[in-house]
Amino acid sequence: SQQGEEDPQALSIQEGENATMNCSYKTSINNLQWYRQNSGRGLVHLILIRSNEREKHSGRLRVTLDTSKKSSSLLITASRAADTASYFCATDAHQGAQKLVFGQGTRLTINP
Amino acid sequence: DVKVTQSSRYLVKRTGEKVFLECVQDMDHENMFWYRQDPGLGLRLIYFSYDVKMKEKGDIPEGYSVSREKKERFSLILESASTNQTSMYLCASSFHDRAHQPQHFGDGTRLSIL
């Protein structure tokens, strides 16, 4: 079963607006990671948040983690057309060897 | 920058063929992974390896095998390709002995089995 589930499955917004994507998971984690995938390409790591952290920033990205609710959110501020991609959360779920379990992703479209 | 290179971006093979997908990384990572990605199913782990000649099954190993003879190279083998193995295959690598490490992905191989 999927450890991470993203919501919404698809999101379409205007350029300049903020985009928020959510991820829920089921078991205890060491960390939660967000990845981005442009169409037809591999995944690119965006940001990692540890289980003892509540918020993390990287440029226009802001990630929050609520371990009590087993959920995370990714906020992209001041979106650009180049942000159009699929975004995945992944959790390690104490599986060892740094194995990750990925959600099905949110397809984000930024309209110019 | 970490570079994970998959040998082919696109590959077309026939049912019953033995298919090899190759992946090479240049960052001395111990861990290497093979995933397949299908619409509506996300990424699913096929096999991973945490050292040379070491391998462990992932969630969907049936119909696949792997080979890791050198640290930098991890091969995925479809023993007898079937149409239900048509998919996007992604290779990734990461450090093993460091906590909280991201995985680094190749660009993927889109495999079609006819």
Coordinates of C-alpha atoms in Angstrom, one line a residue:
Chain A
S1 CA 0.0 0.0 0.0
Q2 CA 1.1 3.6 -0.6
Q3 CA 2.8 5.2 2.4
G4 CA 2.4 8.7 1.0
E5 CA -0.7 10.0 -0.5
E6 CA -0.7 13.4 -2.2
D7 CA -3.7 15.7 -2.4
P8 CA -4.9 17.1 -4.8
Q9 CA -4.1 14.7 -7.6
A10 CA -4.0 17.7 -10.0
L11 CA -3.8 21.4 -9.5
S12 CA -4.0 24.2 -12.0
I13 CA -3.3 27.9 -11.1
Q14 CA -2.3 31.2 -12.6
E15 CA 1.3 32.3 -12.8
G16 CA 2.2 34.3 -9.7
E17 CA -0.2 32.5 -7.4
N18 CA 0.9 30.2 -4.6
A19 CA 0.5 26.4 -4.9
T20 CA -0.1 24.1 -2.0
M21 CA 0.2 20.3 -2.1
N22 CA -0.5 18.0 0.8
C23 CA 0.9 14.6 1.7
S24 CA -0.4 12.1 4.2
Y25 CA 1.3 9.0 5.4
K26 CA 0.6 6.0 7.7
T27 CA 3.5 5.0 9.8
S28 CA 6.3 6.6 11.8
I29 CA 9.1 8.1 9.7
N30 CA 12.7 9.3 10.0
N31 CA 12.2 12.0 7.3
L32 CA 9.9 13.0 4.5
Q33 CA 11.1 14.2 1.2
W34 CA 9.6 16.1 -1.7
Y35 CA 10.6 15.4 -5.3
R36 CA 9.7 17.0 -8.6
Q37 CA 9.4 15.3 -12.0
N38 CA 9.2 17.2 -15.3
S39 CA 7.3 15.4 -18.0
G40 CA 9.2 12.3 -19.3
R41 CA 12.2 12.9 -17.0
G42 CA 13.5 11.5 -13.8
L43 CA 12.7 12.8 -10.3
V44 CA 14.7 15.6 -8.8
H45 CA 15.0 16.0 -5.0
L46 CA 13.7 19.3 -3.7
I47 CA 13.7 19.2 0.0
L48 CA 14.0 16.9 3.0
I49 CA 12.4 17.5 6.4
R50 CA 13.3 15.4 9.4
S51 CA 10.8 14.0 11.8
N52 CA 11.9 16.4 14.5
E53 CA 11.5 19.4 12.3
R54 CA 8.2 21.3 11.8
E55 CA 9.0 23.7 8.9
K56 CA 11.8 24.1 6.3
H57 CA 12.4 26.6 3.6
S58 CA 14.4 26.5 0.4
G59 CA 14.0 29.5 -2.0
R60 CA 10.3 29.7 -3.0
L61 CA 9.6 26.3 -1.3
R62 CA 8.2 25.9 2.1
V63 CA 7.6 22.5 3.6
T64 CA 5.7 21.8 6.9
L65 CA 5.5 18.5 8.8
D66 CA 2.9 17.5 11.4
T67 CA 3.9 14.1 12.8
S68 CA 0.8 14.0 15.0
K69 CA -1.4 14.2 12.0
K70 CA 1.1 12.2 9.8
S71 CA 0.9 14.9 7.1
S72 CA 3.1 17.3 5.2
S73 CA 2.5 20.2 2.9
L74 CA 4.6 21.8 0.1
L75 CA 4.0 25.4 -0.7
I76 CA 5.4 27.0 -3.8
T77 CA 5.2 30.8 -3.7
A78 CA 5.0 33.1 -6.6
S79 CA 4.6 30.3 -9.1
R80 CA 6.2 30.4 -12.5
A81 CA 5.3 28.5 -15.7
A82 CA 8.6 26.5 -15.2
D83 CA 7.1 25.1 -12.0
T84 CA 4.7 23.0 -14.1
A85 CA 5.6 19.4 -13.1
S86 CA 4.5 16.5 -11.0
Y87 CA 5.4 16.6 -7.3
F88 CA 5.9 13.6 -5.1
C89 CA 6.3 13.1 -1.4
A90 CA 8.3 10.1 -0.2
T91 CA 8.8 8.6 3.3
D92 CA 11.4 6.3 4.6
A93 CA 9.1 4.6 7.1
H94 CA 12.1 3.1 9.1
Q95 CA 12.6 0.6 6.4
G96 CA 16.4 0.7 6.5
A97 CA 18.8 1.1 3.6
Q98 CA 17.2 4.4 3.0
K99 CA 14.4 2.8 1.0
L100 CA 11.6 5.3 0.2
V101 CA 7.9 4.8 -0.5
F102 CA 6.5 7.4 -2.9
G103 CA 3.0 8.7 -3.2
Q104 CA 1.2 9.0 -6.6
G105 CA 2.0 12.6 -7.0
T106 CA 0.3 15.9 -7.6
R107 CA 0.2 17.2 -11.2
L108 CA 0.8 21.0 -11.0
T109 CA 0.0 23.2 -14.0
I110 CA 0.9 26.9 -14.0
N111 CA -1.0 28.9 -16.6
P112 CA 0.8 31.9 -18.0
Chain B
D1 CA 26.7 17.2 -9.3
V2 CA 25.6 13.6 -8.9
K3 CA 25.1 12.0 -12.3
V4 CA 22.9 8.9 -12.7
T5 CA 22.9 7.7 -16.3
Q6 CA 20.5 5.2 -17.8
S7 CA 21.7 3.6 -21.0
S8 CA 18.6 4.2 -23.1
R9 CA 15.8 6.8 -23.0
Y10 CA 13.5 4.7 -25.2
L11 CA 13.6 1.0 -25.9
V12 CA 11.3 -1.2 -27.9
K13 CA 11.5 -5.0 -27.5
R14 CA 9.4 -8.0 -28.3
T15 CA 7.6 -10.4 -26.0
G16 CA 9.9 -13.2 -24.8
E17 CA 13.1 -11.3 -25.3
K18 CA 15.7 -10.9 -22.5
V19 CA 16.0 -7.2 -21.8
F20 CA 18.9 -5.4 -20.0
L21 CA 18.5 -2.0 -18.6
E22 CA 21.7 -0.4 -17.4
C23 CA 22.3 2.3 -14.8
V24 CA 25.6 4.0 -13.9
Q25 CA 26.3 6.5 -11.1
D26 CA 29.4 8.6 -10.5
M27 CA 29.1 9.5 -6.8
D28 CA 30.4 6.3 -5.2
H29 CA 26.9 5.6 -3.7
E30 CA 26.4 2.3 -2.0
N31 CA 22.7 2.1 -2.6
M32 CA 21.1 1.7 -6.0
F33 CA 17.5 1.2 -6.8
W34 CA 15.2 0.2 -9.7
Y35 CA 11.6 1.5 -9.9
R36 CA 8.9 1.3 -12.4
Q37 CA 6.4 4.1 -12.8
D38 CA 2.9 3.6 -14.2
P39 CA 0.0 6.0 -14.4
G40 CA -2.1 5.9 -11.3
L41 CA 0.3 3.6 -9.5
G42 CA 3.2 6.0 -8.8
L43 CA 6.7 4.6 -8.3
R44 CA 7.1 1.0 -7.2
L45 CA 10.3 -0.5 -6.1
I46 CA 11.5 -3.5 -8.0
Y47 CA 14.9 -4.3 -6.5
F48 CA 17.6 -2.4 -4.6
S49 CA 21.2 -3.1 -3.8
Y50 CA 23.2 -1.7 -0.9
D51 CA 26.6 -3.1 -1.9
V52 CA 28.3 -4.9 -4.7
K53 CA 26.8 -8.3 -5.3
M54 CA 24.1 -7.6 -2.7
K55 CA 20.5 -7.3 -3.6
E56 CA 17.1 -7.3 -2.0
K57 CA 13.6 -7.6 -3.5
G58 CA 11.4 -4.6 -3.5
D59 CA 7.6 -4.6 -3.8
I60 CA 7.3 -6.0 -7.3
P61 CA 10.3 -8.2 -8.2
E62 CA 8.4 -10.9 -10.1
G63 CA 9.7 -11.2 -13.7
Y64 CA 12.8 -9.2 -13.0
S65 CA 16.4 -9.9 -11.8
V66 CA 19.3 -7.6 -11.1
S67 CA 23.1 -7.6 -11.2
R68 CA 25.6 -5.5 -9.3
E69 CA 29.1 -6.6 -10.2
K70 CA 30.6 -3.1 -9.7
K71 CA 29.7 -0.4 -7.3
E72 CA 28.8 2.2 -10.0
R73 CA 26.7 -0.1 -12.1
F74 CA 23.3 -1.7 -11.4
S75 CA 21.5 -3.6 -14.2
L76 CA 17.9 -4.6 -14.3
I77 CA 17.1 -7.7 -16.3
L78 CA 13.7 -8.8 -17.7
E79 CA 14.2 -12.5 -18.1
S80 CA 11.4 -13.0 -20.6
A81 CA 9.7 -9.7 -21.5
S82 CA 5.9 -9.5 -21.4
T83 CA 3.6 -6.7 -22.5
N84 CA 2.6 -5.9 -18.9
Q85 CA 6.2 -4.9 -18.4
T86 CA 5.8 -1.9 -20.7
S87 CA 6.5 1.0 -18.4
M88 CA 8.9 3.8 -17.4
Y89 CA 11.9 2.5 -15.5
L90 CA 13.8 4.7 -13.2
C91 CA 17.1 4.1 -11.6
A92 CA 18.3 5.9 -8.4
S93 CA 21.2 5.9 -6.0
S94 CA 22.1 7.2 -2.6
F95 CA 24.6 6.9 0.2
H96 CA 24.0 4.0 2.6
D97 CA 25.8 5.0 5.8
R98 CA 24.6 8.5 6.2
A99 CA 21.2 9.4 7.6
H100 CA 18.6 11.4 5.8
Q101 CA 20.0 11.2 2.3
P102 CA 18.0 11.9 -0.8
Q103 CA 17.9 9.6 -3.8
H104 CA 19.3 10.8 -7.1
F105 CA 17.5 9.7 -10.2
G106 CA 18.4 9.0 -13.8
D107 CA 16.2 10.3 -16.6
G108 CA 14.4 7.0 -17.0
T109 CA 14.0 4.4 -19.7
R110 CA 10.6 4.2 -21.4
L111 CA 10.3 0.6 -22.4
S112 CA 7.7 -0.8 -24.8
I113 CA 7.2 -4.5 -25.1
L114 CA 5.4 -5.4 -28.3

